mmCIF file of C-alpha atoms in Angstrom:
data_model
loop_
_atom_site.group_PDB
_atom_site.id
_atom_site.type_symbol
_atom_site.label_atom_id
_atom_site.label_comp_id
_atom_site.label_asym_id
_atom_site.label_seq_id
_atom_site.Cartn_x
_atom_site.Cartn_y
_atom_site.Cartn_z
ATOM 1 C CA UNK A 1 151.150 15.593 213.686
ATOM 2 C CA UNK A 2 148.306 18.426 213.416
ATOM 3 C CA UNK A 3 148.810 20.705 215.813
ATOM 4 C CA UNK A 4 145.065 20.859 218.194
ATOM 5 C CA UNK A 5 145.739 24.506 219.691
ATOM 6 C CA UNK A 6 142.599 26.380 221.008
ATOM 7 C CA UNK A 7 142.664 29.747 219.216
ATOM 8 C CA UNK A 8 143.350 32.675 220.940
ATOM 9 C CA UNK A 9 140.814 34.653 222.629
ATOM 10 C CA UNK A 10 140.396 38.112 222.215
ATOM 11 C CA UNK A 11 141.082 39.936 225.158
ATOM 12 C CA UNK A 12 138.291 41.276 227.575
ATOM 13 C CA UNK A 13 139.518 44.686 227.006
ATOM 14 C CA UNK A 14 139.075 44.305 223.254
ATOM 15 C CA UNK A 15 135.964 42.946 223.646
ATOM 16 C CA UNK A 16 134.785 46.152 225.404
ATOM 17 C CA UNK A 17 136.043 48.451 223.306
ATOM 18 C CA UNK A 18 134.252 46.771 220.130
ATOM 19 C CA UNK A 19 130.918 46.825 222.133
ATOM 20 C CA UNK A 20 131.178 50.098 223.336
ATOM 21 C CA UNK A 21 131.569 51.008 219.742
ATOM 22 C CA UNK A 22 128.631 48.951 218.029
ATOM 23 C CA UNK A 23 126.757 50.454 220.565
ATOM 24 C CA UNK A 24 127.210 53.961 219.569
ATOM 25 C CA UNK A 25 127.026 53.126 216.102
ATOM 26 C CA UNK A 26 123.127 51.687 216.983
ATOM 27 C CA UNK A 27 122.566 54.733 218.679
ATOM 28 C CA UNK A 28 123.449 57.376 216.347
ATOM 29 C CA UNK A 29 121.740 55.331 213.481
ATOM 30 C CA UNK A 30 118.573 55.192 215.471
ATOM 31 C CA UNK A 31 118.877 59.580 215.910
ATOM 32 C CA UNK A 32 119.650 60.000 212.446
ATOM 33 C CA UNK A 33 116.766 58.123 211.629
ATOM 34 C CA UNK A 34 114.749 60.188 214.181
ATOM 35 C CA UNK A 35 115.404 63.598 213.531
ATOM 36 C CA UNK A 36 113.841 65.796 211.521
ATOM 37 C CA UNK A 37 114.942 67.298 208.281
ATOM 38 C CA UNK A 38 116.436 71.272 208.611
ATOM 39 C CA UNK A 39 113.609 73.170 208.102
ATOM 40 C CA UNK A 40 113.482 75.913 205.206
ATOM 41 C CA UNK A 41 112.386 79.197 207.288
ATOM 42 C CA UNK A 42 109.566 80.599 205.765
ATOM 43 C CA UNK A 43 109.034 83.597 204.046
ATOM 44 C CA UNK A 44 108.100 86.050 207.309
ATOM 45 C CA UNK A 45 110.918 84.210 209.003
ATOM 46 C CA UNK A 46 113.699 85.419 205.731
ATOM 47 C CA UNK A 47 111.971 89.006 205.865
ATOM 48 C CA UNK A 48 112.734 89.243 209.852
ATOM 49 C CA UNK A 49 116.084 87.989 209.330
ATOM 50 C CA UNK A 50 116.755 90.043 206.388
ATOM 51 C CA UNK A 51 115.270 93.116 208.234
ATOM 52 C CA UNK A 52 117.694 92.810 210.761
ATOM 53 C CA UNK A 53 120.615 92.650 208.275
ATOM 54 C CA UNK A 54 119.222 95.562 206.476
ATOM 55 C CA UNK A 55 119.563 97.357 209.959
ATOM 56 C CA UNK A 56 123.183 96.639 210.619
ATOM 57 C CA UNK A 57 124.239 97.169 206.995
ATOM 58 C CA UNK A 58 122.412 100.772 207.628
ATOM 59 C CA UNK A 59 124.687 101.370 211.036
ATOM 60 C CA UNK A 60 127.528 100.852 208.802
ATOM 61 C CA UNK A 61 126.575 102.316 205.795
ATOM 62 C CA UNK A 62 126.697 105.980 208.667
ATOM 63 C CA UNK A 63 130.019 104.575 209.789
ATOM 64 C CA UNK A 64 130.976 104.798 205.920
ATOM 65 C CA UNK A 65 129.642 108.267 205.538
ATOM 66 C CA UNK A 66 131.357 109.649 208.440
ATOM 67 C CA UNK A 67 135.123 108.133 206.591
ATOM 68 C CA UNK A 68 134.016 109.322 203.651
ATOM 69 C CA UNK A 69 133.445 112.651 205.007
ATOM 70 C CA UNK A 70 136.584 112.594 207.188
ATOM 71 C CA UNK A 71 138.614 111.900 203.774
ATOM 72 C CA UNK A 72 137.079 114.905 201.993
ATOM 73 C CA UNK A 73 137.963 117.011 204.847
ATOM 74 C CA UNK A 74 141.451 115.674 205.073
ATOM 75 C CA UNK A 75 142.011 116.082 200.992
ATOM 76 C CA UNK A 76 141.215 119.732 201.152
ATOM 77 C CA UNK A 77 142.989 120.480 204.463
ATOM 78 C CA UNK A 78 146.118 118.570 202.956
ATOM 79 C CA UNK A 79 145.721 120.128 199.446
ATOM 80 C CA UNK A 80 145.743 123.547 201.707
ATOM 81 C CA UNK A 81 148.863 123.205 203.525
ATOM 82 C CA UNK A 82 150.457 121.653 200.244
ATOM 83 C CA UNK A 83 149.958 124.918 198.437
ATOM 84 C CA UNK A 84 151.149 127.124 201.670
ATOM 85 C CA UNK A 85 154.197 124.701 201.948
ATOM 86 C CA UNK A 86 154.918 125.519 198.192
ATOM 87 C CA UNK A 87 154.347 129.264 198.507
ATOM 88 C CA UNK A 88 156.542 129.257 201.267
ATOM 89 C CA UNK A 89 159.622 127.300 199.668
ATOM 90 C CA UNK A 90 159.144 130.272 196.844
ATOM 91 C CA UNK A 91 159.509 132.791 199.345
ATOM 92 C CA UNK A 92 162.470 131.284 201.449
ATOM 93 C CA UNK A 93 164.062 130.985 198.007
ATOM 94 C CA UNK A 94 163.976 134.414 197.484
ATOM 95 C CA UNK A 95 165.141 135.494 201.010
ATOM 96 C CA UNK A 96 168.033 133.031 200.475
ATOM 97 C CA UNK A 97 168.684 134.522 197.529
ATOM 98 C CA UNK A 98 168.882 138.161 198.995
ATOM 99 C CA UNK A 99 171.309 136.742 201.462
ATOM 100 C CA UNK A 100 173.315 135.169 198.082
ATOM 101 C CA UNK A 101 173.268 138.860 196.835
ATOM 102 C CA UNK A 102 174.739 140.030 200.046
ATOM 103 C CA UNK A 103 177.458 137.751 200.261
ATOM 104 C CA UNK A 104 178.569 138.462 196.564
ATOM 105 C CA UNK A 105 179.231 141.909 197.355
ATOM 106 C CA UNK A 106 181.070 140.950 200.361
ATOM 107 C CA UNK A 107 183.253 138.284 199.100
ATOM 108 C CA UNK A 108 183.865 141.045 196.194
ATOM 109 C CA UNK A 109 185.287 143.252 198.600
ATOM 110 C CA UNK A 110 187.563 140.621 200.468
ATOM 111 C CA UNK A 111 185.658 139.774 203.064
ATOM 112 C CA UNK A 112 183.477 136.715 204.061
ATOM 113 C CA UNK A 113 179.770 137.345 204.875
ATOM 114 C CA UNK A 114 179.128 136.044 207.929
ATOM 115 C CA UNK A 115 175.617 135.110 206.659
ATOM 116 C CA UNK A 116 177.535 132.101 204.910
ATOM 117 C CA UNK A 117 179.573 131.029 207.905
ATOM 118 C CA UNK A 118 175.639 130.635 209.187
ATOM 119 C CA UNK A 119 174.942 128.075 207.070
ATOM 120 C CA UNK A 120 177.804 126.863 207.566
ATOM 121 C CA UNK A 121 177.459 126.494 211.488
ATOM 122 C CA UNK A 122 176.564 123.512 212.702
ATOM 123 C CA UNK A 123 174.353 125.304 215.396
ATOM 124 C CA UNK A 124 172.974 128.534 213.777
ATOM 125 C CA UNK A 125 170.954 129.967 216.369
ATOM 126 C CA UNK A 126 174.357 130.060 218.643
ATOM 127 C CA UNK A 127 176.081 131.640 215.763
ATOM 128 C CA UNK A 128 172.965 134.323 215.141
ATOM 129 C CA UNK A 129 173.223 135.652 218.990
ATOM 130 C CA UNK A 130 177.075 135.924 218.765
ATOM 131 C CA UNK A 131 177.436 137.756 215.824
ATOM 132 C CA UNK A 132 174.311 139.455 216.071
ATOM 133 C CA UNK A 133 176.800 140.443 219.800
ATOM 134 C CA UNK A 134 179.712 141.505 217.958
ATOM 135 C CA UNK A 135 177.968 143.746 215.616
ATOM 136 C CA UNK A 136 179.002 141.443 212.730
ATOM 137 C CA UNK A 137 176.214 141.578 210.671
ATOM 138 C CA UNK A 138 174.515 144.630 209.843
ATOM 139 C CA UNK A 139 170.937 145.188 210.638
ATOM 140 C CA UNK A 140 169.396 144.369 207.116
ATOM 141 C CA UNK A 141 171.400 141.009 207.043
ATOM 142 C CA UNK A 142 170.388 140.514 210.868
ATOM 143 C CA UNK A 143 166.421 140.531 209.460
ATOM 144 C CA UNK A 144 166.958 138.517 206.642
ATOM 145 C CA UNK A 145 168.714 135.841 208.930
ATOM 146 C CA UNK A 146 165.898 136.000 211.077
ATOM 147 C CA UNK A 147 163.436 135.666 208.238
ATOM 148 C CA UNK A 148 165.126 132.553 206.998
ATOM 149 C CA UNK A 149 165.100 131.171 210.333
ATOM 150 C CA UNK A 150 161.113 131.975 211.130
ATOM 151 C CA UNK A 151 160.248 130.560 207.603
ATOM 152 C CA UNK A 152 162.176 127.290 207.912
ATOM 153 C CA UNK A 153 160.350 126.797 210.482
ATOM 154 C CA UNK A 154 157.466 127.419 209.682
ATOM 155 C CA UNK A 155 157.443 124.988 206.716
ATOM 156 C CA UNK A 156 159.264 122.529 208.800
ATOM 157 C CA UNK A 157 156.000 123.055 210.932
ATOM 158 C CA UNK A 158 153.931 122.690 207.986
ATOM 159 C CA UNK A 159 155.636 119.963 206.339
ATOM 160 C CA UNK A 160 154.870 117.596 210.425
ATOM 161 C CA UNK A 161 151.296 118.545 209.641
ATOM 162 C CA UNK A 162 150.379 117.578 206.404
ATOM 163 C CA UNK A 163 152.730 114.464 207.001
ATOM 164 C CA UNK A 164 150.407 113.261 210.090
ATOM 165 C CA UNK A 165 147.279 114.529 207.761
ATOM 166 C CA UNK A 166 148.253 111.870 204.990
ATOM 167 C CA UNK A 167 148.991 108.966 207.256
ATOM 168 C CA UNK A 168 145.561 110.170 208.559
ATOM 169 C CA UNK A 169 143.905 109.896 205.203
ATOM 170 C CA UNK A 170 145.763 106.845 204.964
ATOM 171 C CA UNK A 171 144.144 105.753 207.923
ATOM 172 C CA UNK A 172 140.445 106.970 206.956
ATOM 173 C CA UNK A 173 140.518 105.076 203.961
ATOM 174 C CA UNK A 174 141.500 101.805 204.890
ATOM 175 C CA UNK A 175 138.377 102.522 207.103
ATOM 176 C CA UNK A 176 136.508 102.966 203.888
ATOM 177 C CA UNK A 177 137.449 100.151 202.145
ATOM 178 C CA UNK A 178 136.983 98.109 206.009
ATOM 179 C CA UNK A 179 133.142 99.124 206.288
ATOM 180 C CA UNK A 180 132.559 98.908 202.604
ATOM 181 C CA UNK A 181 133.089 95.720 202.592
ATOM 182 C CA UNK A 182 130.967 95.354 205.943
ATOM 183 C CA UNK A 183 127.991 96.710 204.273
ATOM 184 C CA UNK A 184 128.247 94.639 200.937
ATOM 185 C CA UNK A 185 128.675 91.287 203.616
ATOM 186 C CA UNK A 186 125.308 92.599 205.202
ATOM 187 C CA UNK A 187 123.587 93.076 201.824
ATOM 188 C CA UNK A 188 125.216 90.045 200.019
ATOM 189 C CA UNK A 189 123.954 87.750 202.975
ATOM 190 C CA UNK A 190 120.242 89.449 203.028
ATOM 191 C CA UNK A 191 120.063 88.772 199.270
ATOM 192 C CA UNK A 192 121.739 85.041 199.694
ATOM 193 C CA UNK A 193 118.454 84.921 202.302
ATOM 194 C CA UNK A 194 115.993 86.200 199.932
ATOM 195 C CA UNK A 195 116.877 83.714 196.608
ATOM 196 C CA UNK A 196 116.544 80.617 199.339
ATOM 197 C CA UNK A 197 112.829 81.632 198.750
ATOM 198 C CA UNK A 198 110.002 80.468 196.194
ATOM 199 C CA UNK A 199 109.532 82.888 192.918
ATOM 200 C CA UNK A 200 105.745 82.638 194.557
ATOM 201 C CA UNK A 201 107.367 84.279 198.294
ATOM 202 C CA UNK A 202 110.000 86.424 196.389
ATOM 203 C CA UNK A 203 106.600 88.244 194.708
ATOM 204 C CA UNK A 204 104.520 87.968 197.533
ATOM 205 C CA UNK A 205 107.291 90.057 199.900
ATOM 206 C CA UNK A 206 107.505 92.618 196.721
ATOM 207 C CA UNK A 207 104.168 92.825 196.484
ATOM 208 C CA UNK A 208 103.811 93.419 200.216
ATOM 209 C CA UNK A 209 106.782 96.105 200.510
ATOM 210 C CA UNK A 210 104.783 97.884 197.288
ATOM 211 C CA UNK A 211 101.914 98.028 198.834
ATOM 212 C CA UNK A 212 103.450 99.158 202.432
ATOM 213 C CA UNK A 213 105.347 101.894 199.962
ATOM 214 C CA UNK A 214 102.052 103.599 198.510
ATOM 215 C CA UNK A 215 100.268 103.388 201.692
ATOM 216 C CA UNK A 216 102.309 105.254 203.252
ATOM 217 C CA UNK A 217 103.267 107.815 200.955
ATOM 218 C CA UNK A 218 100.057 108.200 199.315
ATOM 219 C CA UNK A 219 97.150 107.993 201.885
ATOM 220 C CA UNK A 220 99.470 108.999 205.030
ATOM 221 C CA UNK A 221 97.109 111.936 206.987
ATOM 222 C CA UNK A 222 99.614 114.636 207.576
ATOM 223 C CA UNK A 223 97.056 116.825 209.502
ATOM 224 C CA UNK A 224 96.918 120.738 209.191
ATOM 225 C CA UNK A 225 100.806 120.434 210.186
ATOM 226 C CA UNK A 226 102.835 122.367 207.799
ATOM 227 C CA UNK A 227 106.771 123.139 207.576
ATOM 228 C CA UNK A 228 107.891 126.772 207.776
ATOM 229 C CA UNK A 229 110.966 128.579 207.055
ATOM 230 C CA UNK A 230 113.957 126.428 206.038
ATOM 231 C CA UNK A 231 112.473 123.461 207.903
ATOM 232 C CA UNK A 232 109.818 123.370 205.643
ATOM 233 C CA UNK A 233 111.288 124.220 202.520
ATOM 234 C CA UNK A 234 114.097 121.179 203.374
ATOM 235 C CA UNK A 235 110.781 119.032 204.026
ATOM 236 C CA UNK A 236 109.215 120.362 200.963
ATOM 237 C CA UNK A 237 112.416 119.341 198.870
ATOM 238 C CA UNK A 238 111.928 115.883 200.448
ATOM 239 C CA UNK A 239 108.567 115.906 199.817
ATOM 240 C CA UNK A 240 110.079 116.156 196.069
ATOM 241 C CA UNK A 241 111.999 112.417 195.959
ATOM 242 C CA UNK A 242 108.974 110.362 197.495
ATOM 243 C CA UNK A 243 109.635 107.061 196.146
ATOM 244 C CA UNK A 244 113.494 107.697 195.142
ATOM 245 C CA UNK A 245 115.553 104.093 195.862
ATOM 246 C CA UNK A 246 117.475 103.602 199.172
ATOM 247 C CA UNK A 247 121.059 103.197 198.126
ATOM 248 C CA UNK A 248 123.675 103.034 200.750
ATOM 249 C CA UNK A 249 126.034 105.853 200.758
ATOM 250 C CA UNK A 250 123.789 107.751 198.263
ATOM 251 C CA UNK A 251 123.228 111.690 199.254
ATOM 252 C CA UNK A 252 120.445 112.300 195.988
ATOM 253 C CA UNK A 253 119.343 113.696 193.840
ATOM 254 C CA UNK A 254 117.781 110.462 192.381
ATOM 255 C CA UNK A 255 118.471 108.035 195.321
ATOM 256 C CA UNK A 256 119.326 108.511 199.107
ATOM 257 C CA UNK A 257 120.508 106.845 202.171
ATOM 258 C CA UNK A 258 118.786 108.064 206.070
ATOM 259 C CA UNK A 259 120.979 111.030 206.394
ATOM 260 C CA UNK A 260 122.124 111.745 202.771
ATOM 261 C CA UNK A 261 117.996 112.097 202.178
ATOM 262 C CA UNK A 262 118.120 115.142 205.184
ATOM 263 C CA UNK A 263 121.499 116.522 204.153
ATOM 264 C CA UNK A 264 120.242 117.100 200.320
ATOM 265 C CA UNK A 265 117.078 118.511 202.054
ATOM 266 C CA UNK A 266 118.687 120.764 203.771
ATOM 267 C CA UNK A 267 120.828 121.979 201.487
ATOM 268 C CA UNK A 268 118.181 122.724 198.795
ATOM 269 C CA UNK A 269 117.083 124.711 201.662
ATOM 270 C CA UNK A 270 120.153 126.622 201.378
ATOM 271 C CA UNK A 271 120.877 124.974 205.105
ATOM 272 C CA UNK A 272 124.559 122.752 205.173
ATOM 273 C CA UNK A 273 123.848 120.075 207.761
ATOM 274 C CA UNK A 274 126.803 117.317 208.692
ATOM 275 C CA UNK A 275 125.871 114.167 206.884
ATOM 276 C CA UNK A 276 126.149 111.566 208.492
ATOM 277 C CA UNK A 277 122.932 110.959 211.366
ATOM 278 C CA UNK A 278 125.005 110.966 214.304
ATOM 279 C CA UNK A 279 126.782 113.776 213.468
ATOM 280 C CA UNK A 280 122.950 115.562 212.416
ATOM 281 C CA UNK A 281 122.173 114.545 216.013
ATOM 282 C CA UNK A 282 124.402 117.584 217.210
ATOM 283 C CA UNK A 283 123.324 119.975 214.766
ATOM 284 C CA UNK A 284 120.622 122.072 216.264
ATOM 285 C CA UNK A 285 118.617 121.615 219.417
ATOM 286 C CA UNK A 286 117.092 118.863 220.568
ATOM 287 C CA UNK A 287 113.670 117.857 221.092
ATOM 288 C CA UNK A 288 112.816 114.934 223.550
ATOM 289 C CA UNK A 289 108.814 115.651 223.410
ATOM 290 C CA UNK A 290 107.520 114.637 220.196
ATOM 291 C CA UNK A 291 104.312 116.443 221.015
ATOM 292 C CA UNK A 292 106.984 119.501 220.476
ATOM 293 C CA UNK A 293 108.227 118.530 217.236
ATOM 294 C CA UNK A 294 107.715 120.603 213.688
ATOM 295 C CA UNK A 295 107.489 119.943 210.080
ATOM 296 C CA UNK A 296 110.906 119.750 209.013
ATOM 297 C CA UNK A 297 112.567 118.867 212.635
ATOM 298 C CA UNK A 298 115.207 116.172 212.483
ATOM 299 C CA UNK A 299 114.246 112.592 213.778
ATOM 300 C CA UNK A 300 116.998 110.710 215.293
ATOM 301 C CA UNK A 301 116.078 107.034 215.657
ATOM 302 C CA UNK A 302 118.297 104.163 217.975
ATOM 303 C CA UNK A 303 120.343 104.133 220.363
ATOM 304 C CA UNK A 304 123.397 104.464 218.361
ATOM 305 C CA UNK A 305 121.467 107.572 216.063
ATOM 306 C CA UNK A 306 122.243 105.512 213.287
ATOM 307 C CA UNK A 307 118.824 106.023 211.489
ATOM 308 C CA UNK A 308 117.292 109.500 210.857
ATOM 309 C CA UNK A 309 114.348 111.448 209.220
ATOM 310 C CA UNK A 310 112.145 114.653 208.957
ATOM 311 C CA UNK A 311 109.343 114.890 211.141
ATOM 312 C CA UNK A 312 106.172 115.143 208.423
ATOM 313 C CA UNK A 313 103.492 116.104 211.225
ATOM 314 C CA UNK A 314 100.887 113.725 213.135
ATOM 315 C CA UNK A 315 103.066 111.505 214.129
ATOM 316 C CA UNK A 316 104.619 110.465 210.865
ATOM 317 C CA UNK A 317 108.685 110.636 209.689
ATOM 318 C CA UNK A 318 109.407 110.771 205.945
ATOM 319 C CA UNK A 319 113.028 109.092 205.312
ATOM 320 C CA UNK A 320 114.904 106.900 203.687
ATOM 321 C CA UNK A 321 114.377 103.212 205.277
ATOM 322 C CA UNK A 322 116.569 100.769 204.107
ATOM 323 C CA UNK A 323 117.752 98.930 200.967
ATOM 324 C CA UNK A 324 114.791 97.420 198.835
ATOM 325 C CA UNK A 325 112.765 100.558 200.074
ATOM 326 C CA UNK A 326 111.958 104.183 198.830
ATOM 327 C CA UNK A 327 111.154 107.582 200.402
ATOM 328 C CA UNK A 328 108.221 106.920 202.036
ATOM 329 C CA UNK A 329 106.567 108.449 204.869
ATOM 330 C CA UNK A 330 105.719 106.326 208.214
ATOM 331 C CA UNK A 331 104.758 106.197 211.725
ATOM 332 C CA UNK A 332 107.212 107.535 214.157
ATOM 333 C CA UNK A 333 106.358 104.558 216.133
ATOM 334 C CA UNK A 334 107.666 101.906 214.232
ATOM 335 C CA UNK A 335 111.161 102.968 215.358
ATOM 336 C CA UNK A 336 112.722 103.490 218.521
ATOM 337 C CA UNK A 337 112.544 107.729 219.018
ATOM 338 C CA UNK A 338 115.038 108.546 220.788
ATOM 339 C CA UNK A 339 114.651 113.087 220.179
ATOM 340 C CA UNK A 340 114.282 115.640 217.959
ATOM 341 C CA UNK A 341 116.595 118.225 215.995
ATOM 342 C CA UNK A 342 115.951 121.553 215.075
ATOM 343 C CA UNK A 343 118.308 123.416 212.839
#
């Protein structure tokens, strides 16, 4: 007999669950049909954005020049202590060896020199003060013994120092290789930014930084302000590289960065200045007015002095702006002034 049974009903619970889920489905079908398409950001909107990038890639690019100046420092200083650590081995040699001599003529005699049972002793101070006591040494051994003492330490001394220097370099240049790799992010993302655009934007923004170059290194109205001294020939020597390429870490002759642009002004000047801006920030004395500043002054710019230039007179800076720019002169304005430096 056919069996009549009523199916079986799906349970209310069930039935709420499979509701509550069409009914999302609906609504996110009826959003995604509403909203709008991502829009491209124009091309003022990439040049702000890449602006700003160009800005922190130059705060690091200073960070990099201060490791990279740290790790020239350290090289020489550790080179340095190197060559007094091997002069020094030469010369305990030989003051070990005068002590050898000694002993020989001792031990030819029958007797032991007590400058062997010294290095011998398992505490050789203690055994220095008691023989030194019991008049068992004679005075020339008692120097020599000292002299081998004074110089192991020494290079014992010496040896600490340029130990902690190299785990210092080692230090510095993982640093390097850390904000190296910061800058080329910064750079590699402005540059990911500027190929989203049109060939038509790309040449309109080159054709607008061009223009922005020449106007302000060709027409810029210096007044009667001129440099003097060192200050001016440094500016003078900048004056020289107008239009040179911004290249991050870059200290000339044929392309800067900010403070490698015033540090190889300086020094044709004759003038050594520390290179990175920060560091330039401390070099002289500073000038808050800028009514006070001269042709040639430093111009620390930011809160962080991560951006400097020369002060060119009526209100203009000549420096080294960012990457995709030249030398150029511009208005002291466009940046936030914090002082002045005069070497």
């Amino acid at each position: 007999m056919a069996s009549h049974r009523r199916p079986k009903q799906p349970s209310r619970a069930r039935v709420t669950v499979l509701t509550t889920a069409a009914a999302a489905a609906v609504v996110l079908s009826a959003n995604a049909a509403n909203a709008a398409p991502s829009e491209k950001p124009n091309k003022d909107e990439v040049k702000t954005k890449v602006d700003k990038l160009y800005e922190e890639a130059e705060q690091a690019t200073e960070k990099l020049d201060g490791a990279k100046e740290k790790q020239q420092k350290l090289q020489k200083q550790i080179s340095a202590l190197q060559d007094n650590v091997a002069r020094g081995q030469e010369e305990l040699n030989e003051l070990r060896d005068g002590l050898g001599s000694m002993a020989s003529a001792q031990y030819r005699t029958g007797g032991i020199d007590p400058s062997v049972a010294l290095f011998l002793s398992s505490n050789p101070d203690d055994f220095l003060d008691k023989a030194s006591a019991m008049d068992q040494l004679s005075a020339q051994q008692v120097e020599s013994l000292k002299k081998v003492q004074e110089k192991q330490r020494s290079l014992a001394q010496q040896r600490a120092e340029a130990s902690a220097k190299l785990k210092d370099l080692a230090d510095t240049r993982a640093e390097l290789a850390k904000k190296k790799k910061e800058v080329q992010s910064k750079l590699g993302s402005a540059q990911k930014l500027l190929n989203s655009l049109t060939a038509q934007e790309k040449a309109a923004l080159a054709t607008q930084e061009q223009e922005r170059a020449t106007r302000a290194s060709e027409r810029v109205d210096l007044g009667n302000s001129k440099g003097s001294g060192r200050a001016g020939a440094a500016f003078a020597a900048a004056q020289s590289v107008i239009g040179s390429p911004y290249v991050y870490g870059a200290s000339g002759p044929s392309s800067f960065d900010c403070s490698g642009l015033t540090s190889w002004a300086y020094a044709q000047a004759g003038v050594t200045i520390p290179r990175t801006s920060e560091a330039q920030a401390n070099a002289g004395t500073r000038i808050y007015s800028q009514s006070d500043l001269q042709v040639g002054d430093l111009v620390i710019f930011y809160g962080d002095q991560h951006h400097v230039g020369l002060y060119a007179g009526n209100g203009q800076v000549l420096h080294a702006p960012h990457t995709g720019a030249v030398v150029r002169y511009e208005s002291i304005g466009n940046m936030p002034f914090q002082f002045g430096v005069r070497i």
